[in-house]
Amino acid sequence: LWPTFTIVIGSTAAAALPGAVLPWVLLPLASRTSGARTAAARSALLVPFMGGVNAASTLAALLPVALYLLSRPRGRRQRALLAWWIPGVVLATAWWTVPLLLLGHYGENFMPYIEQADTTTATMSATELLRGAGNWVAYLNFGEPWLPAGWAAATALVAIIGSGLAAALGLAGLARRDLPERRWLLLTVLSVVLIALAGYGGAYGAPFHATVQGWLDGWLRPFRNIYKFQPGLALALAFGLAHLTAVAAERRGARHVPGRRLAPALAALLLLPGLAWPYLNGTVLQPGSFTKLPAHWSQTADWLKKHSPDSRALVVPATAHGIYTWGSPIDQPLDVLAESRWAQRDYVPFGTPGSRRAMDAVEQALMTGTEVPGLRDYLGRAGLFNVVVRNDLDPDQIGYVPPQTVRRTLEASGYRRVAAF
């Protein structure tokens, strides 16, 4: 229920997955009965469940695990844990690190053209970091919130009070000297705070924030979205909160304190309404839900499989986020339906600069609504012989291109319609 996860869980589960799996990666390492090799192997075997959608999110979520191992007592067991865990993690992430390295070498570097550090750090003040609401995407509002759950966590009074109080009680628990694993937890908190707040330039911000923002736009750009480090802080604060309520519920000494056992229930009563607010008011679910993919997309995939099994079809017009009149899958229907090859101009160009320029040129030509001499031959030389014109994109989204304009361009440029669904 920490806002760190609530903000993204309804829109991009992959963004929450590394932090959600983090405790399970830690648990085997905390075992007192398993040998070092067994504990490290069990931990590494859970790392693939963090997913491979975003490398920075996975590495940021593994920071508390690395700090846990480094904070173990010096000796043979610590050395053995590190010696087995590090290679285990390398093997557990090879299924996405190797393609990522290949993409970095051969693909186009699109990082300079996406969000910049002054944007990603602008909302990461100390208070927002502590209560888990520093994710800049939560504050995007284009007349209506981009992430309704994020907007609720960032602006709703009950959510602010609940998460702020939860952070305060978590800090109080971390401050107690009887806290188990206090050294590791404080090391995790200090590391995340230093990383997340170093680039903040608002009130009481870091005096060297401009330098850090320059690094985040330069050699540290894979970690530009610093909110990805928040799961480690959320875990530490949750442990602190759990410890504080446990201590408050204990009976100590001969003195009887009425209602002491009710401390956990009281904490839940104070905190849960605010932390669960986006779930209670329904904003945790993104708009655009759907029960199944429309039949016309299945029919399109079947037609392409039958009539275009060995060539690649071009899907137009391009769409940044997969927002349709029937729902918002974000990914494209043909991702799961097509058995033949297809292409489109993606929001993020995972390919070479040449292919991106080629797709951009085609999209610009299709927007003219008039004849484009040589368009058909141009696409044919690229192995794109069939064009799929989608008519079901949401017309209210940013960058919408009317399919009527695309059809006029294609028909004027020598194409003819061979099927419609």
XYZ file of C-alpha atoms in Angstrom:
421
model
C 0.000 0.000 0.000
C 3.011 2.348 0.082
C 2.525 5.119 -2.524
C 5.750 3.991 -4.212
C 3.782 1.014 -5.548
C 0.251 2.422 -5.590
C 1.216 5.141 -8.083
C 2.306 2.687 -10.787
C 0.574 -0.625 -10.062
C -2.594 0.217 -12.004
C -0.784 1.349 -15.135
C 2.589 -0.367 -15.406
C 2.895 -3.403 -13.167
C 6.453 -3.937 -14.398
C 7.478 -0.734 -12.622
C 6.272 -2.138 -9.284
C 7.502 -5.696 -9.765
C 11.187 -5.287 -8.771
C 10.301 -3.621 -5.477
C 7.506 -6.100 -4.797
C 9.880 -9.057 -5.213
C 12.664 -7.359 -3.205
C 11.658 -8.853 0.207
C 11.605 -12.356 -1.281
C 15.102 -11.920 -2.720
C 16.268 -10.880 0.750
C 14.635 -13.666 2.741
C 16.931 -16.571 1.711
C 19.994 -14.505 2.614
C 18.627 -13.956 6.131
C 18.334 -17.686 6.799
C 20.436 -18.903 9.722
C 20.144 -22.572 8.758
C 21.058 -22.527 5.038
C 24.639 -22.616 3.873
C 26.043 -19.584 2.095
C 25.943 -21.209 -1.327
C 22.340 -22.408 -0.890
C 21.156 -19.054 0.455
C 22.811 -17.121 -2.380
C 21.420 -19.495 -5.008
C 17.879 -19.287 -3.641
C 18.097 -15.493 -3.623
C 19.478 -15.285 -7.161
C 16.819 -17.681 -8.465
C 14.152 -15.162 -7.433
C 15.786 -12.223 -9.233
C 14.311 -13.159 -12.668
C 10.852 -12.633 -11.173
C 11.715 -8.929 -10.901
C 11.215 -8.880 -14.669
C 13.359 -7.550 -17.460
C 11.278 -4.593 -18.640
C 13.472 -1.991 -16.979
C 17.088 -2.640 -16.038
C 17.391 0.450 -13.829
C 14.369 -0.557 -11.726
C 15.824 -4.022 -11.110
C 19.289 -2.726 -10.230
C 17.825 -0.046 -7.954
C 15.721 -2.667 -6.158
C 18.814 -4.850 -5.663
C 20.680 -2.045 -3.875
C 19.208 -2.929 -0.426
C 20.176 -6.574 -0.977
C 23.762 -5.624 -1.757
C 23.852 -3.368 1.311
C 22.472 -6.226 3.419
C 25.343 -8.471 2.365
C 27.919 -5.743 2.908
C 26.579 -5.080 6.400
C 27.019 -8.733 7.500
C 29.718 -9.433 10.102
C 33.119 -9.769 8.523
C 34.135 -13.344 8.047
C 33.931 -16.457 5.934
C 30.123 -16.477 5.579
C 29.964 -12.912 4.296
C 32.682 -13.580 1.751
C 30.963 -16.781 0.632
C 27.580 -15.054 0.292
C 29.077 -12.313 -1.880
C 31.134 -14.785 -3.903
C 28.060 -16.863 -4.769
C 25.364 -14.155 -4.913
C 27.045 -11.738 -7.338
C 27.674 -14.352 -10.090
C 24.195 -15.735 -9.406
C 22.620 -12.338 -10.065
C 24.715 -11.906 -13.210
C 23.392 -15.233 -14.527
C 19.833 -14.453 -13.387
C 19.790 -11.189 -15.352
C 21.715 -12.363 -18.427
C 18.465 -12.945 -20.338
C 17.975 -9.172 -20.517
C 21.463 -7.716 -19.942
C 22.898 -9.340 -23.073
C 20.141 -8.006 -25.401
C 20.406 -4.648 -23.642
C 24.131 -4.453 -24.343
C 23.505 -5.374 -27.978
C 20.813 -2.700 -28.214
C 23.166 -0.158 -26.679
C 25.868 -1.008 -29.221
C 23.791 -1.309 -32.389
C 20.592 0.590 -31.603
C 19.779 4.245 -31.488
C 20.474 6.148 -28.283
C 17.080 7.687 -27.543
C 17.907 8.728 -23.971
C 18.663 12.388 -24.842
C 15.155 12.788 -26.276
C 13.055 11.607 -23.343
C 12.415 13.099 -19.891
C 15.297 15.130 -18.487
C 16.759 15.237 -14.988
C 15.261 18.618 -14.093
C 11.846 17.005 -14.592
C 12.489 13.697 -12.817
C 14.036 15.410 -9.775
C 11.589 18.327 -9.504
C 9.036 16.379 -7.444
C 11.551 14.485 -5.292
C 11.571 16.680 -2.194
C 12.401 15.154 1.192
C 8.745 14.904 2.251
C 7.626 13.343 -1.036
C 10.525 10.907 -0.969
C 9.725 9.768 2.575
C 6.051 9.209 1.924
C 6.759 7.485 -1.389
C 5.186 10.082 -3.681
C 8.251 11.469 -5.451
C 7.492 9.863 -8.824
C 7.211 12.774 -11.281
C 4.716 10.920 -13.490
C 2.180 11.067 -10.643
C 2.000 14.841 -11.094
C 1.243 14.825 -14.831
C -2.169 16.292 -15.543
C -3.388 17.123 -19.065
C -6.837 18.253 -18.032
C -7.177 14.863 -16.376
C -4.471 12.908 -14.504
C -2.154 10.689 -16.510
C -2.034 8.308 -13.522
C -5.221 8.747 -11.471
C -3.820 6.756 -8.537
C -0.646 8.821 -8.614
C -2.594 12.062 -8.674
C -4.653 10.893 -5.694
C -1.516 9.895 -3.770
C 0.112 13.226 -4.575
C -2.789 15.620 -3.970
C -5.575 14.026 -1.882
C -5.463 15.303 1.696
C -6.323 11.952 3.270
C -3.559 10.243 1.242
C -1.012 12.913 2.169
C -1.830 12.670 5.882
C -1.872 8.864 5.886
C 1.406 8.397 4.007
C 3.084 11.239 5.905
C 2.117 9.722 9.246
C 3.254 6.279 8.083
C 6.650 7.727 7.127
C 6.920 9.536 10.475
C 6.166 6.387 12.466
C 8.565 4.427 10.272
C 11.329 6.916 11.022
C 10.505 6.699 14.723
C 10.912 2.941 14.557
C 14.200 3.249 12.678
C 15.482 5.629 15.357
C 15.065 3.051 18.154
C 18.263 1.380 19.311
C 16.495 -1.963 19.830
C 15.592 -2.227 16.144
C 16.836 -5.524 14.644
C 19.184 -5.061 11.678
C 19.336 -1.347 12.461
C 22.750 -0.911 10.828
C 21.575 -2.313 7.501
C 18.259 -0.445 7.528
C 19.879 2.909 8.322
C 22.491 2.280 5.626
C 19.681 1.602 3.135
C 17.795 4.757 4.150
C 20.874 6.974 3.954
C 21.884 5.549 0.560
C 18.441 6.035 -1.002
C 18.056 9.504 0.489
C 21.457 10.583 -0.822
C 20.732 9.231 -4.311
C 17.186 10.607 -4.534
C 17.699 14.048 -3.013
C 21.068 14.929 -4.533
C 19.425 16.270 -7.702
C 16.492 18.086 -6.071
C 16.733 21.832 -6.668
C 13.593 23.125 -4.913
C 13.257 24.682 -1.493
C 15.948 23.341 0.860
C 17.322 21.344 -2.047
C 20.864 20.124 -2.513
C 23.338 22.982 -3.170
C 25.041 20.856 -5.822
C 21.821 19.761 -7.550
C 22.804 21.294 -10.907
C 25.938 19.143 -11.035
C 23.983 15.993 -10.163
C 21.329 16.783 -12.760
C 24.110 17.133 -15.307
C 25.353 13.679 -14.360
C 21.835 12.247 -14.632
C 21.528 13.708 -18.125
C 25.003 12.380 -18.944
C 26.833 9.294 -17.743
C 24.151 8.423 -15.154
C 21.195 8.764 -17.556
C 20.006 5.125 -17.159
C 19.160 6.074 -13.553
C 17.590 9.420 -14.426
C 14.218 8.320 -13.070
C 15.411 8.296 -9.470
C 12.008 7.256 -8.112
C 13.080 3.710 -9.002
C 15.206 3.686 -5.828
C 12.183 4.316 -3.595
C 11.296 0.631 -2.918
C 14.384 0.284 -0.708
C 13.280 3.220 1.428
C 9.711 1.912 1.526
C 10.972 -1.449 2.805
C 13.068 0.175 5.543
C 10.227 2.427 6.690
C 7.817 -0.506 6.696
C 10.228 -2.419 8.954
C 10.535 0.620 11.215
C 6.753 0.987 11.413
C 6.311 -2.716 12.167
C 8.937 -2.570 14.914
C 7.450 0.535 16.527
C 3.951 -0.930 16.726
C 5.327 -4.241 18.037
C 7.244 -2.469 20.798
C 4.219 -0.332 21.657
C 2.083 -3.466 22.029
C 4.531 -5.253 24.350
C 4.017 -5.294 28.092
C 7.200 -4.110 29.756
C 7.860 -4.196 33.474
C 5.247 -4.273 36.207
C 3.497 -1.118 35.138
C 0.245 -1.797 33.299
C -0.620 0.556 30.457
C -4.295 0.250 29.457
C -4.907 -0.500 25.792
C -1.269 -1.251 24.946
C -2.274 -4.311 22.959
C -4.442 -2.124 20.772
C -1.420 -0.201 19.401
C -1.251 -2.143 16.089
C -5.009 -1.756 15.568
C -4.768 1.966 16.328
C -1.892 2.357 13.864
C -3.907 0.528 11.213
C -6.917 2.741 11.889
C -4.811 5.878 11.473
C -2.738 4.810 8.479
C -4.699 2.431 6.274
C -7.424 4.851 5.089
C -4.808 7.221 3.703
C -2.534 4.539 2.245
C -5.475 2.706 0.707
C -7.295 5.816 -0.537
C -6.623 5.256 -4.277
C -7.900 1.684 -3.846
C -10.971 2.801 -1.942
C -12.005 5.499 -4.433
C -11.220 3.372 -7.500
C -8.472 5.571 -8.967
C -5.881 2.796 -8.664
C -7.363 1.303 -11.838
C -6.435 3.117 -15.018
C -9.287 4.083 -17.351
C -9.540 2.007 -20.500
C -10.133 -1.464 -19.128
C -11.414 -4.130 -21.526
C -12.530 -7.747 -21.283
C -10.973 -9.006 -24.515
C -9.279 -7.799 -27.674
C -11.752 -6.870 -30.420
C -12.517 -9.477 -33.062
C -11.361 -7.203 -35.887
C -7.786 -7.402 -34.587
C -7.928 -11.201 -34.483
C -9.287 -11.214 -38.041
C -6.488 -8.877 -39.141
C -3.854 -11.164 -37.612
C -5.417 -14.203 -39.311
C -5.516 -12.428 -42.693
C -1.860 -11.427 -42.427
C -0.857 -14.965 -41.454
C -2.652 -16.350 -44.525
C -1.792 -13.736 -47.146
C 1.475 -12.262 -45.850
C 3.330 -15.057 -44.015
C 6.803 -14.241 -45.303
C 6.736 -10.441 -45.517
C 6.243 -7.671 -43.001
C 3.104 -5.539 -42.707
C 3.208 -1.872 -41.694
C 0.642 -0.742 -39.091
C -0.397 2.926 -39.309
C -0.972 5.519 -38.034
C 1.618 5.382 -35.271
C 0.522 5.581 -31.657
C 2.603 6.489 -28.643
C 0.725 4.654 -25.904
C -1.768 2.205 -27.446
C -4.897 4.103 -26.407
C -7.927 2.846 -28.360
C -11.636 3.638 -28.379
C -12.318 0.191 -26.853
C -9.602 0.371 -24.169
C -5.999 1.151 -23.350
C -3.805 -1.950 -23.609
C -0.667 0.282 -23.905
C 0.947 -2.557 -25.890
C -0.367 -3.312 -29.358
C -2.983 -6.023 -30.104
C -0.760 -7.615 -32.735
C 1.907 -8.151 -30.064
C -0.115 -11.113 -28.829
C -2.258 -11.959 -31.858
C 0.045 -11.827 -34.885
C 1.966 -14.881 -36.055
C 3.441 -13.050 -39.045
C 5.854 -10.141 -38.962
C 4.715 -6.538 -38.664
C 6.176 -3.106 -37.946
C 5.126 0.298 -36.658
C 6.771 3.529 -35.558
C 7.075 2.926 -31.828
C 7.081 5.647 -29.193
C 10.574 4.490 -28.215
C 12.624 3.542 -31.304
C 14.157 0.173 -30.352
C 16.193 -0.090 -33.512
C 18.805 1.649 -35.614
C 18.772 5.387 -36.396
C 18.158 4.513 -40.052
C 14.995 2.523 -39.380
C 13.693 5.272 -37.097
C 14.270 7.915 -39.777
C 12.569 5.677 -42.346
C 9.500 5.224 -40.148
C 9.364 8.947 -39.369
C 9.494 9.760 -43.076
C 6.603 7.385 -43.774
C 4.488 8.794 -40.942
C 5.070 12.356 -42.135
C 4.131 11.369 -45.676
C 0.898 9.703 -44.511
C -0.160 12.885 -42.736
C -0.294 14.867 -45.992
C -3.572 13.368 -47.258
C -2.337 13.663 -50.837
C -0.299 11.637 -53.335
C 3.258 10.845 -52.254
C 5.192 9.775 -55.361
C 7.326 6.690 -54.783
C 5.774 5.814 -51.415
C 4.754 2.315 -52.491
C 8.169 1.553 -53.996
C 9.879 3.004 -50.913
C 7.985 0.679 -48.584
C 8.384 -2.249 -50.972
C 12.178 -1.910 -50.919
C 11.938 -2.095 -47.112
C 9.974 -5.348 -47.345
C 6.695 -3.699 -46.293
C 4.074 -4.792 -48.850
C 0.839 -4.666 -46.855
C -0.369 -1.702 -44.830
C -2.824 -2.057 -41.937
C -4.798 1.127 -41.279
C -6.302 1.118 -37.802
C -9.495 3.132 -37.380
C -10.006 2.528 -33.661
C -7.391 4.782 -32.038
C -8.763 7.171 -29.414
C -9.121 10.547 -31.206
C -8.628 12.484 -27.946
C -5.034 11.377 -27.404
C -2.035 13.604 -28.045
C -0.587 13.211 -31.546
C -3.706 11.611 -33.043
C -3.689 11.273 -36.851
C -7.111 10.722 -38.501
C -7.211 7.400 -40.379
C -9.185 9.126 -43.161
C -6.088 11.219 -43.916
C -3.928 8.102 -44.000
C -6.337 6.303 -46.347
C -6.431 9.241 -48.758
C -2.637 9.293 -48.912
C -2.383 5.551 -49.525
C -5.081 5.465 -52.209
C -3.587 8.473 -53.984
C -0.143 6.821 -53.851
C -1.163 3.581 -55.586
C -2.520 1.389 -52.811
C -5.900 -0.345 -52.939
C -7.960 -1.844 -50.139
C -7.950 -5.644 -50.213
C -9.665 -6.432 -46.909
C -11.558 -4.689 -44.119
C -12.808 -5.876 -40.748
